[in-house]
Amino acid sequence: MNPEELKRLVAQAACDEVLKLPPGQCLGIGTGSTANWFIDLLAPHQGHFAGVVSSSMASTQRLIQRGFYVLDTNQVTDLPVYVDGADEINPAGHMIKGGGGALTREKIISAMAKRFICICDASKQVAVLGQFPLPLEIIPLAQPYVMRSITTLGGEGHLRMVGTTGQPFITDNGGWILDVRGLSITQPVQLESKINQIPGVVSVGLFAQRKADLLLVSNATGVEAVAHTQ
Ligand code: 5RP
Protein backbone atom coordinates (compact mmCIF):
# COMPACT_ATOMS: atom_id res chain seq x y z
CA MET A 1 0.00 0.00 0.00
CA ASN A 2 1.28 3.47 -0.78
CA PRO A 3 1.32 6.27 1.85
CA GLU A 4 -1.93 7.83 0.61
CA GLU A 5 -3.74 4.47 0.80
CA LEU A 6 -2.51 4.05 4.38
CA LYS A 7 -3.81 7.51 5.30
CA ARG A 8 -7.16 6.79 3.65
CA LEU A 9 -7.46 3.48 5.48
CA VAL A 10 -6.83 4.94 8.92
CA ALA A 11 -9.05 7.96 8.20
CA GLN A 12 -11.88 5.58 7.30
CA ALA A 13 -11.38 3.74 10.61
CA ALA A 14 -11.61 7.09 12.44
CA CYS A 15 -14.85 7.92 10.58
CA ASP A 16 -16.33 4.59 11.67
CA GLU A 17 -15.27 5.38 15.24
CA VAL A 18 -16.74 8.91 15.44
CA LEU A 19 -19.99 7.80 13.81
CA LYS A 20 -20.55 5.67 16.92
CA LEU A 21 -21.19 8.95 18.79
CA PRO A 22 -24.84 9.82 19.26
CA PRO A 23 -26.02 12.34 16.63
CA GLY A 24 -26.01 16.07 17.41
CA GLN A 25 -22.62 16.34 19.09
CA CYS A 26 -19.70 18.55 18.22
CA LEU A 27 -16.45 17.10 16.86
CA GLY A 28 -12.88 18.44 16.91
CA ILE A 29 -10.87 18.02 13.71
CA GLY A 30 -7.13 18.55 13.24
CA THR A 31 -4.74 19.52 10.50
CA GLY A 32 -2.54 17.75 7.94
CA SER A 33 -2.77 15.25 5.12
CA THR A 34 -4.26 12.45 7.26
CA ALA A 35 -6.80 14.84 8.78
CA ASN A 36 -7.66 15.95 5.23
CA TRP A 37 -8.57 12.35 4.33
CA PHE A 38 -10.69 12.21 7.48
CA ILE A 39 -12.51 15.42 6.49
CA ASP A 40 -13.16 14.15 2.98
CA LEU A 41 -14.41 10.72 4.08
CA LEU A 42 -16.58 12.18 6.85
CA ALA A 43 -18.15 14.84 4.58
CA PRO A 44 -21.14 12.67 3.49
CA HIS A 45 -21.97 12.22 7.20
CA GLN A 46 -21.52 15.85 8.30
CA GLY A 47 -25.22 16.03 9.26
CA HIS A 48 -24.51 13.54 12.06
CA PHE A 49 -22.76 16.33 13.97
CA ALA A 50 -24.08 19.60 15.40
CA GLY A 51 -20.88 21.17 14.15
CA VAL A 52 -17.11 20.89 14.14
CA VAL A 53 -14.21 22.89 15.51
CA SER A 54 -11.00 22.98 13.55
CA SER A 55 -7.34 23.41 14.49
CA SER A 56 -6.32 25.58 11.52
CA MET A 57 -7.50 27.99 8.87
CA ALA A 58 -6.58 25.39 6.24
CA SER A 59 -8.81 22.72 7.82
CA THR A 60 -11.59 25.26 8.38
CA GLN A 61 -11.53 26.18 4.70
CA ARG A 62 -11.64 22.51 3.65
CA LEU A 63 -14.46 21.76 6.10
CA ILE A 64 -16.56 24.68 4.87
CA GLN A 65 -15.98 23.67 1.25
CA ARG A 66 -17.30 20.20 2.09
CA GLY A 67 -20.44 21.47 3.80
CA PHE A 68 -19.54 21.14 7.49
CA TYR A 69 -20.88 23.65 10.00
CA VAL A 70 -17.71 25.07 11.57
CA LEU A 71 -18.03 26.53 15.04
CA ASP A 72 -15.66 28.82 16.89
CA THR A 73 -14.09 27.09 19.91
CA ASN A 74 -15.63 29.82 22.08
CA GLN A 75 -19.08 28.54 21.10
CA VAL A 76 -18.37 24.99 22.28
CA THR A 77 -18.65 23.72 25.85
CA ASP A 78 -18.80 19.98 25.24
CA LEU A 79 -16.38 18.28 22.88
CA PRO A 80 -16.47 14.48 23.12
CA VAL A 81 -13.74 13.71 20.55
CA TYR A 82 -10.82 15.33 18.73
CA VAL A 83 -9.31 13.52 15.73
CA ASP A 84 -5.87 14.47 14.42
CA GLY A 85 -2.65 13.09 12.97
CA ALA A 86 0.84 13.10 14.49
CA ASP A 87 4.43 13.41 13.36
CA GLU A 88 5.67 10.83 15.87
CA ILE A 89 4.04 8.71 18.57
CA ASN A 90 5.74 6.57 21.20
CA PRO A 91 4.42 3.40 22.87
CA ALA A 92 2.89 5.44 25.73
CA GLY A 93 0.83 7.57 23.30
CA HIS A 94 2.98 10.70 23.71
CA MET A 95 3.26 12.58 20.43
CA ILE A 96 5.22 15.17 18.50
CA LYS A 97 2.85 17.34 16.50
CA GLY A 98 3.06 20.63 14.66
CA GLY A 99 4.68 19.58 11.40
CA GLY A 100 1.94 21.66 9.77
CA GLY A 101 2.46 24.56 12.17
CA ALA A 102 -0.96 24.23 13.83
CA LEU A 103 0.28 22.99 17.21
CA THR A 104 -1.16 25.74 19.40
CA ARG A 105 -4.73 25.35 18.21
CA GLU A 106 -4.24 21.57 18.23
CA LYS A 107 -3.25 21.80 21.89
CA ILE A 108 -6.23 23.94 22.79
CA ILE A 109 -8.77 21.71 21.07
CA SER A 110 -7.21 18.46 22.29
CA ALA A 111 -7.28 19.88 25.84
CA MET A 112 -10.97 20.71 25.40
CA ALA A 113 -11.81 17.23 24.14
CA LYS A 114 -12.73 14.25 26.31
CA ARG A 115 -10.97 11.85 23.91
CA PHE A 116 -8.07 12.36 21.52
CA ILE A 117 -8.05 9.91 18.63
CA CYS A 118 -4.68 9.96 16.88
CA ILE A 119 -4.64 8.70 13.31
CA CYS A 120 -1.44 7.82 11.49
CA ASP A 121 0.38 5.10 9.65
CA ALA A 122 2.95 2.84 11.27
CA SER A 123 5.89 4.96 10.01
CA LYS A 124 5.01 7.50 12.74
CA GLN A 125 5.52 4.97 15.57
CA VAL A 126 8.87 5.37 17.35
CA ALA A 127 10.44 3.97 20.52
CA VAL A 128 11.78 7.41 21.60
CA LEU A 129 10.46 10.77 20.36
CA GLY A 130 12.83 13.26 18.78
CA GLN A 131 13.92 12.07 15.36
CA PHE A 132 11.28 14.43 13.95
CA PRO A 133 12.28 18.04 14.81
CA LEU A 134 10.17 19.29 17.71
CA PRO A 135 8.15 22.37 16.68
CA LEU A 136 7.72 25.32 19.05
CA GLU A 137 5.41 28.22 18.30
CA ILE A 138 7.08 31.39 19.57
CA ILE A 139 6.46 35.11 19.83
CA PRO A 140 8.72 36.52 17.06
CA LEU A 141 10.62 39.01 19.26
CA ALA A 142 11.65 36.18 21.60
CA GLN A 143 13.48 34.20 18.92
CA PRO A 144 17.10 34.74 20.09
CA TYR A 145 16.21 34.12 23.73
CA VAL A 146 14.24 30.94 22.99
CA MET A 147 17.07 29.69 20.71
CA ARG A 148 19.58 30.12 23.55
CA SER A 149 17.28 28.44 26.07
CA ILE A 150 16.79 25.48 23.78
CA THR A 151 20.56 25.11 23.39
CA THR A 152 20.88 24.65 27.15
CA LEU A 153 18.42 21.75 26.86
CA GLY A 154 20.67 20.10 24.26
CA GLY A 155 18.65 21.04 21.18
CA GLU A 156 19.28 23.22 18.16
CA GLY A 157 16.49 25.56 17.04
CA HIS A 158 15.92 26.37 13.37
CA LEU A 159 13.50 29.08 12.35
CA ARG A 160 10.96 27.60 9.93
CA MET A 161 10.94 29.48 6.63
CA VAL A 162 8.53 29.53 3.69
CA GLY A 163 10.40 27.63 0.98
CA THR A 164 13.26 29.73 -0.37
CA THR A 165 11.50 33.11 0.04
CA GLY A 166 13.70 34.10 2.98
CA GLN A 167 10.50 34.82 4.91
CA PRO A 168 9.59 33.12 8.20
CA PHE A 169 6.58 30.81 8.22
CA ILE A 170 3.76 32.65 10.03
CA THR A 171 1.25 30.63 12.02
CA ASP A 172 -2.50 31.24 12.08
CA ASN A 173 -1.85 33.11 15.35
CA GLY A 174 0.86 35.38 13.93
CA GLY A 175 3.67 33.41 15.61
CA TRP A 176 6.85 31.88 14.26
CA ILE A 177 7.92 28.24 14.43
CA LEU A 178 11.26 26.98 15.73
CA ASP A 179 11.98 23.39 14.73
CA VAL A 180 14.24 21.88 17.37
CA ARG A 181 16.66 19.16 16.29
CA GLY A 182 18.94 16.97 18.33
CA LEU A 183 16.67 16.08 21.23
CA SER A 184 16.26 12.50 22.39
CA ILE A 185 13.03 12.82 24.33
CA THR A 186 13.12 10.17 27.02
CA GLN A 187 10.99 12.16 29.50
CA PRO A 188 8.32 13.84 27.38
CA VAL A 189 6.05 14.97 30.23
CA GLN A 190 8.90 16.75 32.02
CA LEU A 191 10.34 18.26 28.85
CA GLU A 192 6.94 19.60 27.85
CA SER A 193 6.73 21.46 31.19
CA LYS A 194 10.29 22.78 30.91
CA ILE A 195 9.80 24.15 27.41
CA ASN A 196 6.41 25.63 28.33
CA GLN A 197 8.23 27.66 31.01
CA ILE A 198 10.51 29.46 28.53
CA PRO A 199 9.26 33.06 28.11
CA GLY A 200 8.31 33.62 24.50
CA VAL A 201 7.19 30.05 23.86
CA VAL A 202 3.50 30.01 22.99
CA SER A 203 3.32 26.23 22.88
CA VAL A 204 5.48 23.20 22.31
CA GLY A 205 4.55 20.41 19.92
CA LEU A 206 4.98 17.76 22.62
CA PHE A 207 1.62 16.21 23.42
CA ALA A 208 2.60 14.21 26.49
CA GLN A 209 0.61 15.70 29.35
CA ARG A 210 -2.44 15.32 27.12
CA LYS A 211 -1.60 12.27 25.04
CA ALA A 212 -3.67 10.19 22.64
CA ASP A 213 -6.45 8.18 24.27
CA LEU A 214 -6.83 6.01 21.21
CA LEU A 215 -4.29 5.43 18.47
CA LEU A 216 -5.58 4.14 15.16
CA VAL A 217 -2.57 3.06 13.14
CA SER A 218 -2.56 1.64 9.63
CA ASN A 219 -0.13 -0.79 8.06
CA ALA A 220 -0.16 -3.12 5.06
CA THR A 221 -2.46 -5.57 6.85
CA GLY A 222 -5.08 -3.13 8.14
CA VAL A 223 -5.75 -0.79 11.08
CA GLU A 224 -4.77 -1.53 14.65
CA ALA A 225 -6.44 0.24 17.61
CA VAL A 226 -4.28 0.93 20.67
CA ALA A 227 -5.93 2.38 23.78
CA HIS A 228 -3.93 4.53 26.23
CA THR A 229 -4.98 5.63 29.69
CA GLN A 230 -4.11 9.21 30.66
C1 5RP B 1 -0.07 19.62 11.98
C2 5RP B 1 0.12 18.31 12.66
C3 5RP B 1 -0.20 17.09 11.89
O1 5RP B 1 -1.11 16.32 12.60
C4 5RP B 1 1.07 16.30 11.68
O2 5RP B 1 2.01 17.13 11.07
C5 5RP B 1 0.82 15.06 10.81
O3 5RP B 1 0.49 15.46 9.53
P1 5RP B 1 0.27 14.41 8.36
O4 5RP B 1 -1.03 13.72 8.63
O5 5RP B 1 0.23 15.26 7.11
O6 5RP B 1 1.45 13.46 8.36
O7 5RP B 1 0.51 18.22 13.79
O8 5RP B 1 0.36 20.70 12.76
PDB file of N, CA, C and O and ligand atoms in Angstrom, residues 7 30-36 55-56 82 84-88 96-104 106 116 119-121 124 132 135 160 205 207, ligand 1:
ATOM      1  N   LYS A   7      -3.115   6.382   4.653  1.00  0.00           N
ATOM      2  CA  LYS A   7      -3.810   7.506   5.295  1.00  0.00           C
ATOM      3  C   LYS A   7      -5.325   7.356   5.136  1.00  0.00           C
ATOM      4  O   LYS A   7      -6.097   7.580   6.069  1.00  0.00           O
ATOM      5  N   GLY A  30      -8.475  18.004  13.305  1.00  0.00           N
ATOM      6  CA  GLY A  30      -7.133  18.546  13.236  1.00  0.00           C
ATOM      7  C   GLY A  30      -6.688  18.955  11.848  1.00  0.00           C
ATOM      8  O   GLY A  30      -7.497  19.291  10.970  1.00  0.00           O
ATOM      9  N   THR A  31      -5.390  18.916  11.668  1.00  0.00           N
ATOM     10  CA  THR A  31      -4.744  19.515  10.496  1.00  0.00           C
ATOM     11  C   THR A  31      -3.718  18.534   9.913  1.00  0.00           C
ATOM     12  O   THR A  31      -3.051  17.818  10.662  1.00  0.00           O
ATOM     13  N   GLY A  32      -3.569  18.568   8.592  1.00  0.00           N
ATOM     14  CA  GLY A  32      -2.536  17.750   7.942  1.00  0.00           C
ATOM     15  C   GLY A  32      -3.150  16.837   6.896  1.00  0.00           C
ATOM     16  O   GLY A  32      -4.368  16.822   6.687  1.00  0.00           O
ATOM     17  N   SER A  33      -2.300  16.057   6.246  1.00  0.00           N
ATOM     18  CA  SER A  33      -2.771  15.248   5.123  1.00  0.00           C
ATOM     19  C   SER A  33      -3.668  14.099   5.579  1.00  0.00           C
ATOM     20  O   SER A  33      -4.610  13.719   4.866  1.00  0.00           O
ATOM     21  N   THR A  34      -3.409  13.538   6.778  1.00  0.00           N
ATOM     22  CA  THR A  34      -4.264  12.445   7.258  1.00  0.00           C
ATOM     23  C   THR A  34      -5.609  13.018   7.706  1.00  0.00           C
ATOM     24  O   THR A  34      -6.671  12.442   7.417  1.00  0.00           O
ATOM     25  N   ALA A  35      -5.552  14.164   8.381  1.00  0.00           N
ATOM     26  CA  ALA A  35      -6.801  14.840   8.781  1.00  0.00           C
ATOM     27  C   ALA A  35      -7.609  15.235   7.536  1.00  0.00           C
ATOM     28  O   ALA A  35      -8.845  15.184   7.559  1.00  0.00           O
ATOM     29  N   ASN A  36      -6.936  15.600   6.466  1.00  0.00           N
ATOM     30  CA  ASN A  36      -7.661  15.947   5.232  1.00  0.00           C
ATOM     31  C   ASN A  36      -8.460  14.757   4.696  1.00  0.00           C
ATOM     32  O   ASN A  36      -9.596  14.900   4.250  1.00  0.00           O
ATOM     33  N   SER A  55      -8.584  22.928  13.889  1.00  0.00           N
ATOM     34  CA  SER A  55      -7.338  23.413  14.489  1.00  0.00           C
ATOM     35  C   SER A  55      -6.532  24.328  13.560  1.00  0.00           C
ATOM     36  O   SER A  55      -5.420  24.711  13.925  1.00  0.00           O
ATOM     37  N   SER A  56      -7.077  24.665  12.395  1.00  0.00           N
ATOM     38  CA  SER A  56      -6.320  25.579  11.517  1.00  0.00           C
ATOM     39  C   SER A  56      -7.236  26.237  10.498  1.00  0.00           C
ATOM     40  O   SER A  56      -8.329  25.741  10.211  1.00  0.00           O
ATOM     41  N   TYR A  82     -11.678  14.587  19.668  1.00  0.00           N
ATOM     42  CA  TYR A  82     -10.818  15.327  18.731  1.00  0.00           C
ATOM     43  C   TYR A  82     -10.033  14.295  17.915  1.00  0.00           C
ATOM     44  O   TYR A  82      -9.435  13.381  18.489  1.00  0.00           O
ATOM     45  N   ASP A  84      -6.981  13.782  15.088  1.00  0.00           N
ATOM     46  CA  ASP A  84      -5.875  14.468  14.418  1.00  0.00           C
ATOM     47  C   ASP A  84      -4.725  13.489  14.155  1.00  0.00           C
ATOM     48  O   ASP A  84      -4.639  12.423  14.771  1.00  0.00           O
ATOM     49  N   GLY A  85      -3.839  13.876  13.276  1.00  0.00           N
ATOM     50  CA  GLY A  85      -2.645  13.090  12.967  1.00  0.00           C
ATOM     51  C   GLY A  85      -1.522  13.388  13.945  1.00  0.00           C
ATOM     52  O   GLY A  85      -1.706  14.096  14.946  1.00  0.00           O
ATOM     53  N   ALA A  86      -0.348  12.836  13.661  1.00  0.00           N
ATOM     54  CA  ALA A  86       0.836  13.105  14.492  1.00  0.00           C
ATOM     55  C   ALA A  86       2.075  12.936  13.618  1.00  0.00           C
ATOM     56  O   ALA A  86       2.040  12.253  12.590  1.00  0.00           O
ATOM     57  N   ASP A  87       3.150  13.566  14.063  1.00  0.00           N
ATOM     58  CA  ASP A  87       4.432  13.405  13.359  1.00  0.00           C
ATOM     59  C   ASP A  87       5.222  12.234  13.921  1.00  0.00           C
ATOM     60  O   ASP A  87       5.964  11.571  13.189  1.00  0.00           O
ATOM     61  N   GLU A  88       5.089  12.018  15.224  1.00  0.00           N
ATOM     62  CA  GLU A  88       5.675  10.832  15.873  1.00  0.00           C
ATOM     63  C   GLU A  88       4.784  10.458  17.045  1.00  0.00           C
ATOM     64  O   GLU A  88       4.207  11.333  17.691  1.00  0.00           O
ATOM     65  N   ILE A  96       4.746  13.895  19.057  1.00  0.00           N
ATOM     66  CA  ILE A  96       5.218  15.167  18.503  1.00  0.00           C
ATOM     67  C   ILE A  96       4.230  15.551  17.420  1.00  0.00           C
ATOM     68  O   ILE A  96       3.878  14.724  16.569  1.00  0.00           O
ATOM     69  N   LYS A  97       3.754  16.799  17.501  1.00  0.00           N
ATOM     70  CA  LYS A  97       2.852  17.337  16.499  1.00  0.00           C
ATOM     71  C   LYS A  97       3.304  18.753  16.127  1.00  0.00           C
ATOM     72  O   LYS A  97       4.122  19.330  16.813  1.00  0.00           O
ATOM     73  N   GLY A  98       2.745  19.266  15.052  1.00  0.00           N
ATOM     74  CA  GLY A  98       3.063  20.631  14.663  1.00  0.00           C
ATOM     75  C   GLY A  98       3.856  20.711  13.376  1.00  0.00           C
ATOM     76  O   GLY A  98       4.295  21.794  12.983  1.00  0.00           O
ATOM     77  N   GLY A  99       4.007  19.563  12.704  1.00  0.00           N
ATOM     78  CA  GLY A  99       4.683  19.583  11.395  1.00  0.00           C
ATOM     79  C   GLY A  99       3.997  20.550  10.437  1.00  0.00           C
ATOM     80  O   GLY A  99       4.630  21.153   9.580  1.00  0.00           O
ATOM     81  N   GLY A 100       2.682  20.724  10.614  1.00  0.00           N
ATOM     82  CA  GLY A 100       1.936  21.660   9.767  1.00  0.00           C
ATOM     83  C   GLY A 100       1.839  23.053  10.379  1.00  0.00           C
ATOM     84  O   GLY A 100       1.203  23.937   9.813  1.00  0.00           O
ATOM     85  N   GLY A 101       2.435  23.223  11.546  1.00  0.00           N
ATOM     86  CA  GLY A 101       2.464  24.557  12.173  1.00  0.00           C
ATOM     87  C   GLY A 101       1.215  24.908  12.961  1.00  0.00           C
ATOM     88  O   GLY A 101       1.065  26.038  13.426  1.00  0.00           O
ATOM     89  N   ALA A 102       0.326  23.922  13.171  1.00  0.00           N
ATOM     90  CA  ALA A 102      -0.961  24.233  13.827  1.00  0.00           C
ATOM     91  C   ALA A 102      -0.981  23.813  15.289  1.00  0.00           C
ATOM     92  O   ALA A 102      -2.044  23.688  15.891  1.00  0.00           O
ATOM     93  N   LEU A 103       0.211  23.635  15.889  1.00  0.00           N
ATOM     94  CA  LEU A 103       0.282  22.986  17.211  1.00  0.00           C
ATOM     95  C   LEU A 103      -0.479  23.698  18.308  1.00  0.00           C
ATOM     96  O   LEU A 103      -1.073  23.048  19.180  1.00  0.00           O
ATOM     97  N   THR A 104      -0.515  25.043  18.291  1.00  0.00           N
ATOM     98  CA  THR A 104      -1.162  25.743  19.403  1.00  0.00           C
ATOM     99  C   THR A 104      -2.665  25.487  19.417  1.00  0.00           C
ATOM    100  O   THR A 104      -3.248  25.133  20.445  1.00  0.00           O
ATOM    101  N   GLU A 106      -4.082  23.014  17.985  1.00  0.00           N
ATOM    102  CA  GLU A 106      -4.239  21.567  18.232  1.00  0.00           C
ATOM    103  C   GLU A 106      -4.209  21.293  19.735  1.00  0.00           C
ATOM    104  O   GLU A 106      -4.964  20.466  20.249  1.00  0.00           O
ATOM    105  N   PHE A 116      -8.922  12.016  22.677  1.00  0.00           N
ATOM    106  CA  PHE A 116      -8.074  12.359  21.522  1.00  0.00           C
ATOM    107  C   PHE A 116      -7.833  11.078  20.736  1.00  0.00           C
ATOM    108  O   PHE A 116      -7.242  10.129  21.252  1.00  0.00           O
ATOM    109  N   ILE A 119      -4.600   9.547  14.501  1.00  0.00           N
ATOM    110  CA  ILE A 119      -4.639   8.700  13.306  1.00  0.00           C
ATOM    111  C   ILE A 119      -3.329   8.859  12.529  1.00  0.00           C
ATOM    112  O   ILE A 119      -2.903   9.973  12.217  1.00  0.00           O
ATOM    113  N   CYS A 120      -2.689   7.749  12.263  1.00  0.00           N
ATOM    114  CA  CYS A 120      -1.443   7.817  11.493  1.00  0.00           C
ATOM    115  C   CYS A 120      -1.123   6.440  10.919  1.00  0.00           C
ATOM    116  O   CYS A 120      -1.800   5.456  11.218  1.00  0.00           O
ATOM    117  N   ASP A 121      -0.081   6.404  10.113  1.00  0.00           N
ATOM    118  CA  ASP A 121       0.384   5.096   9.655  1.00  0.00           C
ATOM    119  C   ASP A 121       1.580   4.677  10.508  1.00  0.00           C
ATOM    120  O   ASP A 121       2.130   5.488  11.270  1.00  0.00           O
ATOM    121  N   LYS A 124       4.951   6.451  11.708  1.00  0.00           N
ATOM    122  CA  LYS A 124       5.010   7.496  12.743  1.00  0.00           C
ATOM    123  C   LYS A 124       5.306   6.915  14.129  1.00  0.00           C
ATOM    124  O   LYS A 124       5.508   7.670  15.081  1.00  0.00           O
ATOM    125  N   PHE A 132      11.979  13.346  14.647  1.00  0.00           N
ATOM    126  CA  PHE A 132      11.283  14.433  13.955  1.00  0.00           C
ATOM    127  C   PHE A 132      11.552  15.720  14.736  1.00  0.00           C
ATOM    128  O   PHE A 132      11.397  15.743  15.959  1.00  0.00           O
ATOM    129  N   PRO A 135       8.538  20.988  16.966  1.00  0.00           N
ATOM    130  CA  PRO A 135       8.149  22.372  16.676  1.00  0.00           C
ATOM    131  C   PRO A 135       7.756  23.147  17.936  1.00  0.00           C
ATOM    132  O   PRO A 135       7.088  22.613  18.816  1.00  0.00           O
ATOM    133  N   ARG A 160      11.612  28.155  11.121  1.00  0.00           N
ATOM    134  CA  ARG A 160      10.964  27.604   9.928  1.00  0.00           C
ATOM    135  C   ARG A 160      10.703  28.722   8.915  1.00  0.00           C
ATOM    136  O   ARG A 160      10.213  29.789   9.271  1.00  0.00           O
ATOM    137  N   GLY A 205       5.241  21.492  20.628  1.00  0.00           N
ATOM    138  CA  GLY A 205       4.554  20.408  19.924  1.00  0.00           C
ATOM    139  C   GLY A 205       4.714  19.041  20.559  1.00  0.00           C
ATOM    140  O   GLY A 205       4.607  18.025  19.864  1.00  0.00           O
ATOM    141  N   PHE A 207       2.943  16.508  22.873  1.00  0.00           N
ATOM    142  CA  PHE A 207       1.621  16.215  23.415  1.00  0.00           C
ATOM    143  C   PHE A 207       1.790  14.996  24.327  1.00  0.00           C
ATOM    144  O   PHE A 207       1.536  13.858  23.927  1.00  0.00           O
TER     145      PHE A 207
HETATM  146  C1  5RP B   1      -0.073  19.622  11.979  1.00  0.00           C
HETATM  147  C2  5RP B   1       0.123  18.313  12.662  1.00  0.00           C
HETATM  148  C3  5RP B   1      -0.202  17.091  11.889  1.00  0.00           C
HETATM  149  O1  5RP B   1      -1.114  16.323  12.597  1.00  0.00           O
HETATM  150  C4  5RP B   1       1.067  16.301  11.680  1.00  0.00           C
HETATM  151  O2  5RP B   1       2.015  17.135  11.071  1.00  0.00           O
HETATM  152  C5  5RP B   1       0.824  15.062  10.815  1.00  0.00           C
HETATM  153  O3  5RP B   1       0.491  15.460   9.525  1.00  0.00           O
HETATM  154  P1  5RP B   1       0.269  14.410   8.356  1.00  0.00           P
HETATM  155  O4  5RP B   1      -1.031  13.721   8.629  1.00  0.00           O
HETATM  156  O5  5RP B   1       0.232  15.256   7.106  1.00  0.00           O
HETATM  157  O6  5RP B   1       1.447  13.458   8.355  1.00  0.00           O
HETATM  158  O7  5RP B   1       0.512  18.221  13.792  1.00  0.00           O
HETATM  159  O8  5RP B   1       0.356  20.700  12.757  1.00  0.00           O
END
